[in-house]
mmCIF file of C-alpha atoms in Angstrom:
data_model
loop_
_atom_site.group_PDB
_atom_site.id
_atom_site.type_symbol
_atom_site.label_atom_id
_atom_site.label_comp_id
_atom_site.label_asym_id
_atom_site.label_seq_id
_atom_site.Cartn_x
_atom_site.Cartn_y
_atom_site.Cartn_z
ATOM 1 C CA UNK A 1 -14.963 2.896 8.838
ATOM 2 C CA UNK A 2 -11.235 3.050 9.605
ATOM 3 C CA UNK A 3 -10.249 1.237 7.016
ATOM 4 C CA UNK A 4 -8.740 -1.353 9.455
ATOM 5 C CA UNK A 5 -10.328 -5.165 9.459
ATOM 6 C CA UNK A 6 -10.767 -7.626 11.839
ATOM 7 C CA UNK A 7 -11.817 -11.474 11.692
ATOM 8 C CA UNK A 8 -13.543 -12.865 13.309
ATOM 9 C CA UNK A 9 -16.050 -10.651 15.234
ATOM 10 C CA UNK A 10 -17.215 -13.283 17.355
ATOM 11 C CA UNK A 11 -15.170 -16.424 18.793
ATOM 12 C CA UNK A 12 -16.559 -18.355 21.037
ATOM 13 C CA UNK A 13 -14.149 -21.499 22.538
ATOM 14 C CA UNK A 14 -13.574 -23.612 25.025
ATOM 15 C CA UNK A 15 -10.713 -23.417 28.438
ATOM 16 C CA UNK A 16 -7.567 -24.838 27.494
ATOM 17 C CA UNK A 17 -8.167 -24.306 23.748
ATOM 18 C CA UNK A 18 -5.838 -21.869 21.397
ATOM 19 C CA UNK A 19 -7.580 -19.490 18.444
ATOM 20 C CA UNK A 20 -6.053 -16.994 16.251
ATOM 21 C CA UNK A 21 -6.792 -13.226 15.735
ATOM 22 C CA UNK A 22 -6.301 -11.840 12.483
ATOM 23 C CA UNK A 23 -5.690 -8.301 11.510
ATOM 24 C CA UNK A 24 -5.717 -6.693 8.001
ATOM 25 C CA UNK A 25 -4.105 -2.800 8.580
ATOM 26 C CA UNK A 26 -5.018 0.087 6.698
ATOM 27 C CA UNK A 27 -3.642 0.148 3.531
ATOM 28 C CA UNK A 28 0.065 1.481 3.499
ATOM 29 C CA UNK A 29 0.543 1.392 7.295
ATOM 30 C CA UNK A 30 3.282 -0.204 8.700
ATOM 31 C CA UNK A 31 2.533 -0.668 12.260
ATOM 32 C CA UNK A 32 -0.248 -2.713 13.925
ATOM 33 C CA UNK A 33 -0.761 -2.834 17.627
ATOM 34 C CA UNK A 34 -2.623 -5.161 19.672
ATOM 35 C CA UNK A 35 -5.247 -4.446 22.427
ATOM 36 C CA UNK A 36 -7.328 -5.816 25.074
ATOM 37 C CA UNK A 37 -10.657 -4.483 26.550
ATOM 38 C CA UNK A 38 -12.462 -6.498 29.533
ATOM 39 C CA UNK A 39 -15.021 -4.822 31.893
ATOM 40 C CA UNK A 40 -12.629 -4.406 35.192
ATOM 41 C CA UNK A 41 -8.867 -3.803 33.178
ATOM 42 C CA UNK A 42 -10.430 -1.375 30.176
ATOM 43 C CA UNK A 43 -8.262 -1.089 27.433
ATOM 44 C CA UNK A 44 -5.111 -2.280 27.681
ATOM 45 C CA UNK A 45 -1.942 -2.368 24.925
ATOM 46 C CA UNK A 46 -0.558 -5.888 24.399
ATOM 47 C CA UNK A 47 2.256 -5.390 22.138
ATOM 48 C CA UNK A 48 3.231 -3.306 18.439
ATOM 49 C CA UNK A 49 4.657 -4.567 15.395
ATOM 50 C CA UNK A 50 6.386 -2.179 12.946
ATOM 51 C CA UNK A 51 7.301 -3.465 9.415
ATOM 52 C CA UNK A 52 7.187 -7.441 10.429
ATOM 53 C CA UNK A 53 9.384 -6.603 13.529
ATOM 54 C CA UNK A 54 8.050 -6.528 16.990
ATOM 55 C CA UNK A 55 8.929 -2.661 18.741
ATOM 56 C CA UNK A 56 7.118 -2.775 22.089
ATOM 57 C CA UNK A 57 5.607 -5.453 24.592
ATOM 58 C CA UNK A 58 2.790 -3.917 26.915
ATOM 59 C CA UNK A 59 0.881 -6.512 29.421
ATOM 60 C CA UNK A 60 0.988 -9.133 27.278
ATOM 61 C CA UNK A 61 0.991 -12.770 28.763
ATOM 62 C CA UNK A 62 2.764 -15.762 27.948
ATOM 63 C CA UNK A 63 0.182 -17.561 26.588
ATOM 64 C CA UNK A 64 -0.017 -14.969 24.106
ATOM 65 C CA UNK A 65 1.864 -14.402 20.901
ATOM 66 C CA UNK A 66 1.733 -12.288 17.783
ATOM 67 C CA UNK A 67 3.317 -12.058 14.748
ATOM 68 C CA UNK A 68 3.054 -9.413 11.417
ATOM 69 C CA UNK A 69 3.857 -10.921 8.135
ATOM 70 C CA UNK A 70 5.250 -9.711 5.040
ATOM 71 C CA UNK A 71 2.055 -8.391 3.751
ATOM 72 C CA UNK A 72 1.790 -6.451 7.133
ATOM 73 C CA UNK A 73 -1.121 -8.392 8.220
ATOM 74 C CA UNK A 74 -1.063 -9.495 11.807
ATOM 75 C CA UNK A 75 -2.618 -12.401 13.825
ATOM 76 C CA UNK A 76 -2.778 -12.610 17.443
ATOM 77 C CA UNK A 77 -2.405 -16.067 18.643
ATOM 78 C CA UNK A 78 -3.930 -17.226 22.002
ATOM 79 C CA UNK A 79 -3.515 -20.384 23.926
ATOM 80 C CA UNK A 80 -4.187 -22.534 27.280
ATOM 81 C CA UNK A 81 -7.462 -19.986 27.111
ATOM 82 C CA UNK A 82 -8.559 -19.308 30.709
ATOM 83 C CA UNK A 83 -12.421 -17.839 31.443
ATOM 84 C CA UNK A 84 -10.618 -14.455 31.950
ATOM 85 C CA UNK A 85 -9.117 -14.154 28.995
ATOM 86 C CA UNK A 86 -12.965 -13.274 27.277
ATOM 87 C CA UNK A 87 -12.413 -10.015 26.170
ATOM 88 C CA UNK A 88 -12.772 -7.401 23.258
ATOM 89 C CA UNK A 89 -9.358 -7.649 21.406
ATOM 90 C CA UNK A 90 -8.751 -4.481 19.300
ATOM 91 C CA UNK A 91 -6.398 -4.271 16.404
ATOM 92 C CA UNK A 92 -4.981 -0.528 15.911
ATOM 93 C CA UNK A 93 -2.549 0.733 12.681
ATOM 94 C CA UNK A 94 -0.447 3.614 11.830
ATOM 95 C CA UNK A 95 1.759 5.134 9.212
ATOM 96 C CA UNK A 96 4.842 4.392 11.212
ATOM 97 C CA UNK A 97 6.384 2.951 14.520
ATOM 98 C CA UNK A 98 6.350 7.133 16.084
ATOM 99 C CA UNK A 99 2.474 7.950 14.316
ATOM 100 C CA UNK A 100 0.484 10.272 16.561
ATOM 101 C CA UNK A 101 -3.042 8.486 15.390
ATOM 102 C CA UNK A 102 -3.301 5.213 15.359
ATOM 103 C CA UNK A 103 -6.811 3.887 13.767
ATOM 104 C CA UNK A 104 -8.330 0.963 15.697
ATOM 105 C CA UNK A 105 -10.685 -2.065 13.934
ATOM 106 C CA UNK A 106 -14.082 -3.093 15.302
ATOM 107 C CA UNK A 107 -12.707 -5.755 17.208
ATOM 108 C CA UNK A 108 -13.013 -9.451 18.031
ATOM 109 C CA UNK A 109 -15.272 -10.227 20.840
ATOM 110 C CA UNK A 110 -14.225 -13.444 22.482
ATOM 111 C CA UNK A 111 -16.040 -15.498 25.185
ATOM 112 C CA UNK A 112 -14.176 -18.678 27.151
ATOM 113 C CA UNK A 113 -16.574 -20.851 28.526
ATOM 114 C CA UNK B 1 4.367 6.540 34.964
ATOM 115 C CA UNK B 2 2.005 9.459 34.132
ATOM 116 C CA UNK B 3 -1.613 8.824 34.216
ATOM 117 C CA UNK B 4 -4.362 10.745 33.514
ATOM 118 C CA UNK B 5 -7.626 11.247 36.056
ATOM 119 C CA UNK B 6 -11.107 12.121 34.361
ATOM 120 C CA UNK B 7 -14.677 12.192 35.628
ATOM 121 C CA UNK B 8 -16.571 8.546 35.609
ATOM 122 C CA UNK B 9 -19.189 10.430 33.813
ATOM 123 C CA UNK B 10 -20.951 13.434 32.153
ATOM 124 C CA UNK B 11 -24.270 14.779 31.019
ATOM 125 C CA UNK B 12 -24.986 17.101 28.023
ATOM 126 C CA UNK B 13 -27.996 18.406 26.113
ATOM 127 C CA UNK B 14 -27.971 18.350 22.426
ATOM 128 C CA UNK B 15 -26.387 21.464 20.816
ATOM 129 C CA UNK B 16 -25.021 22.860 23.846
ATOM 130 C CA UNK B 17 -20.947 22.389 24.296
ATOM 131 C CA UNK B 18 -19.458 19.938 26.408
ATOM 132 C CA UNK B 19 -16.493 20.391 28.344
ATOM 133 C CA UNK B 20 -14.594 17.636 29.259
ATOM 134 C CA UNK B 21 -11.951 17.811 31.837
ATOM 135 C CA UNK B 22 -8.363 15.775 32.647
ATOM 136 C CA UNK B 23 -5.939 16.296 34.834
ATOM 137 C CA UNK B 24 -2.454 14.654 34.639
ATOM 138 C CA UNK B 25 -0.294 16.518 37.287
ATOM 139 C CA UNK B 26 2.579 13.851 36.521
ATOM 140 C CA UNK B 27 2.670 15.060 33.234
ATOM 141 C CA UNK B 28 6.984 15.295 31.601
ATOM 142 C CA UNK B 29 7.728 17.755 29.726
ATOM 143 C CA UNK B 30 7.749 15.244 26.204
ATOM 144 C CA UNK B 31 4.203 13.612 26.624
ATOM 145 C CA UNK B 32 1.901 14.460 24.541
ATOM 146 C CA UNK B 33 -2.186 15.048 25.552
ATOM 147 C CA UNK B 34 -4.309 13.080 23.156
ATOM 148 C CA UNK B 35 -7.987 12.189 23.314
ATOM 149 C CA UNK B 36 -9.559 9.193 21.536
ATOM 150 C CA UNK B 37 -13.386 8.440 22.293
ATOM 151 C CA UNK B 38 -15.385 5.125 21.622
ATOM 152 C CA UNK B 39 -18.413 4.570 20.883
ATOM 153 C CA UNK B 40 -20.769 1.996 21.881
ATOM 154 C CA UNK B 41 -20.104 -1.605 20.138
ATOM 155 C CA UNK B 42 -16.816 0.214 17.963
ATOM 156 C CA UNK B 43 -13.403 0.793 18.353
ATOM 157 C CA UNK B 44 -11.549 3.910 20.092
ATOM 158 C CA UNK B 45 -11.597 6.948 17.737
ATOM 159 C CA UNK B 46 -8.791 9.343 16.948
ATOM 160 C CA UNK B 47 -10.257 12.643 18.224
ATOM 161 C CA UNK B 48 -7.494 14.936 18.820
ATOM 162 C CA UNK B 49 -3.681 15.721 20.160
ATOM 163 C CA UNK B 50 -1.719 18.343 21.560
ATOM 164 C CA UNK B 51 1.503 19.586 23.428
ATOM 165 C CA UNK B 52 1.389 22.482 24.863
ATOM 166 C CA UNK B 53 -0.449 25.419 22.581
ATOM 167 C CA UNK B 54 -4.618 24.902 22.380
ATOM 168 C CA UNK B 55 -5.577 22.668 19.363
ATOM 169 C CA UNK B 56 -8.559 23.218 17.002
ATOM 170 C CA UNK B 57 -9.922 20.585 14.354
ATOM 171 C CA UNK B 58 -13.269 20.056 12.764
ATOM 172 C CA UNK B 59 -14.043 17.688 16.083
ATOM 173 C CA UNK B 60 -13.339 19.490 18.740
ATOM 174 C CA UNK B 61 -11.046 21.902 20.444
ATOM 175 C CA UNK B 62 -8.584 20.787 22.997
ATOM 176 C CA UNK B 63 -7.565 23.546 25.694
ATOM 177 C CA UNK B 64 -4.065 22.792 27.722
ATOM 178 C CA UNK B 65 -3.784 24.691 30.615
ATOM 179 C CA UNK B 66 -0.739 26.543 30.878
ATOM 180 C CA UNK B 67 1.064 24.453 33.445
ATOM 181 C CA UNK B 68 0.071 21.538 31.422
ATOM 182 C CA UNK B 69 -1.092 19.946 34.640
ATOM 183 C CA UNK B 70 -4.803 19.590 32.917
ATOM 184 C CA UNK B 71 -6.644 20.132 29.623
ATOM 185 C CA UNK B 72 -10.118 20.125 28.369
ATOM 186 C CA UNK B 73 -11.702 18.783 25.502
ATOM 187 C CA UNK B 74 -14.510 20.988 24.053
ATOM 188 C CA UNK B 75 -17.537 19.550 21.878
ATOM 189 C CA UNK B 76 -18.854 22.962 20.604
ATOM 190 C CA UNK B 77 -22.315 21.664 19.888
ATOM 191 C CA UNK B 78 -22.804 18.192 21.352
ATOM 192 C CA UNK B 79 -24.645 15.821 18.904
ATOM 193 C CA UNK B 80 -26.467 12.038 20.256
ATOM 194 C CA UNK B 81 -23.747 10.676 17.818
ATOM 195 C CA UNK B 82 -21.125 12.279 20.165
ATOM 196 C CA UNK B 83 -22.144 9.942 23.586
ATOM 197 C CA UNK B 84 -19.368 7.910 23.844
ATOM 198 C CA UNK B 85 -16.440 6.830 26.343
ATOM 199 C CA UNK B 86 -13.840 9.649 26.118
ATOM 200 C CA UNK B 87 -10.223 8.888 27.194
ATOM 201 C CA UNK B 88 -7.803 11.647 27.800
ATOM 202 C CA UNK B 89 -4.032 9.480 27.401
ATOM 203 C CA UNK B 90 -0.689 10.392 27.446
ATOM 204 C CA UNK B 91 1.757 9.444 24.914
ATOM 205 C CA UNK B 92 5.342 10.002 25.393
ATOM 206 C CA UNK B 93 7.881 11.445 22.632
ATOM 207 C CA UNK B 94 9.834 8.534 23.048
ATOM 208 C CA UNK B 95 7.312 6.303 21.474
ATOM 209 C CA UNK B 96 7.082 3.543 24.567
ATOM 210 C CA UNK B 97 3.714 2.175 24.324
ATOM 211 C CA UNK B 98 3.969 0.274 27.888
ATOM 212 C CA UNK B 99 2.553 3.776 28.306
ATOM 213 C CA UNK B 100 -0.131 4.126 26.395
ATOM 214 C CA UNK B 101 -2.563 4.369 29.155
ATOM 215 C CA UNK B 102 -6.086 4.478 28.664
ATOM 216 C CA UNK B 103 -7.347 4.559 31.818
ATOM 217 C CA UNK B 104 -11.026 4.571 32.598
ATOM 218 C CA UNK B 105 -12.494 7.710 30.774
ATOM 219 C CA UNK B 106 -15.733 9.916 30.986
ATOM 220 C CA UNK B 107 -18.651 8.644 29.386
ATOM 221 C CA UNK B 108 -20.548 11.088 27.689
ATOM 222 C CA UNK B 109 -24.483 11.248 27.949
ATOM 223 C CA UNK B 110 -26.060 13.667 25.277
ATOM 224 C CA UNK B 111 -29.653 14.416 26.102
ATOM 225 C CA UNK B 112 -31.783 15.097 22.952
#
């Protein structure tokens, strides 16, 4: 157990529809980073927030948006869904923005249909 | 940007070592070599970083060749908890995760 959480484990929705990602960090880190893992891209970063400010924007799309709040949990929000967006999203923390190890959550699996 | 090129996949028995190569001949002279590994239905695991000098920890041992143009992550005595995907990355000094690359690792097959 890293000590990271992630709700919900399973989302399943509908094209066109927009669902949230939420991410609970291990206790006393500051940053949280957002990733994505389908079958043909593997895993790849979406963006990091570091103390409620956002540091670094990876492949992230439009459609796509995240925030960190003053409690240092994070949601990811997704909208105008598309079937490829069905993916594993990970949620990852560290100590700080620089952190050699970050610690990743079990992930959200979500399925467009 | 630097990427990192590993085998698609691997075989081991129990209890022997495992050697587990990467190359990243684009390599700067500020990234640093890290491995993470994940296992089935869980998220990528921390397994351990370097620079330039070999790195021990009570995971594994990670061996960086002295050009830095490849290293090897060692499993002394391969366990069925260690099959996995591993990902050799590199993670520049500067702290830019547009390049935090995973790439498309070696999965591990540990044969009891």
């Amino acid at each position: 157990d890293s000590g990271v959480t992630q709700t919900p484990k399973h989302l399943i929705t509908a094209t066109g529809q927009r669902v949230t990602l939420r991410c609970s960090p291990r206790s006393g880190d500051l940053s949280v980073y957002w990733y994505q893992q389908s079958l043909d891209q593997g895993l790849q970063f979406l963006i990091h927030y570091y103390n409620g400010e956002e540091r670094a924007k990876g492949n992230i799309l439009e459609r796509f948006s995240a925030q960190q709040f003053p409690d240092l949990h994070s949601e990811l929000n997704l909208s105008s869904l598309e079937l490829g967006d069905s993916a594993l999203y990970f949620c990852a923390s560290s100590v700080r923005a620089g952190e050699e190890t970050q610690y990743f959550g079990p992930g959200t699996r979500l399925l467009v249909l | 940007d630097a990427k990192t090129t590993q085998p698609n996949s691997m075989e081991s028995n129990e209890e022997e070592p495992v050697h587990l190569p990467c190359n990243h001949s684009t390599i700067s002279g500020t990234d640093y070599i890290h491995w993470y590994r994940q296992l089935p239905s869980q998220g990528p695991e921390y397994v351990i970083h370097g620079l330039t000098s070999n790195v021990n920890n009570r995971m594994a041992s990670l061996a960086i060749a002295e050009d830095r143009k490849s290293s090897t992550l060692i499993l002394h005595r391969a366990t069925l908890r260690d099959a996995a995907v591993y990902y050799c990355i590199l993670r520049p000094l500067e702290n830019n995760f547009n390049k935090f690359y995973f790439g498309s690792g070696t999965k591990l097959n540990v044969k009891p």
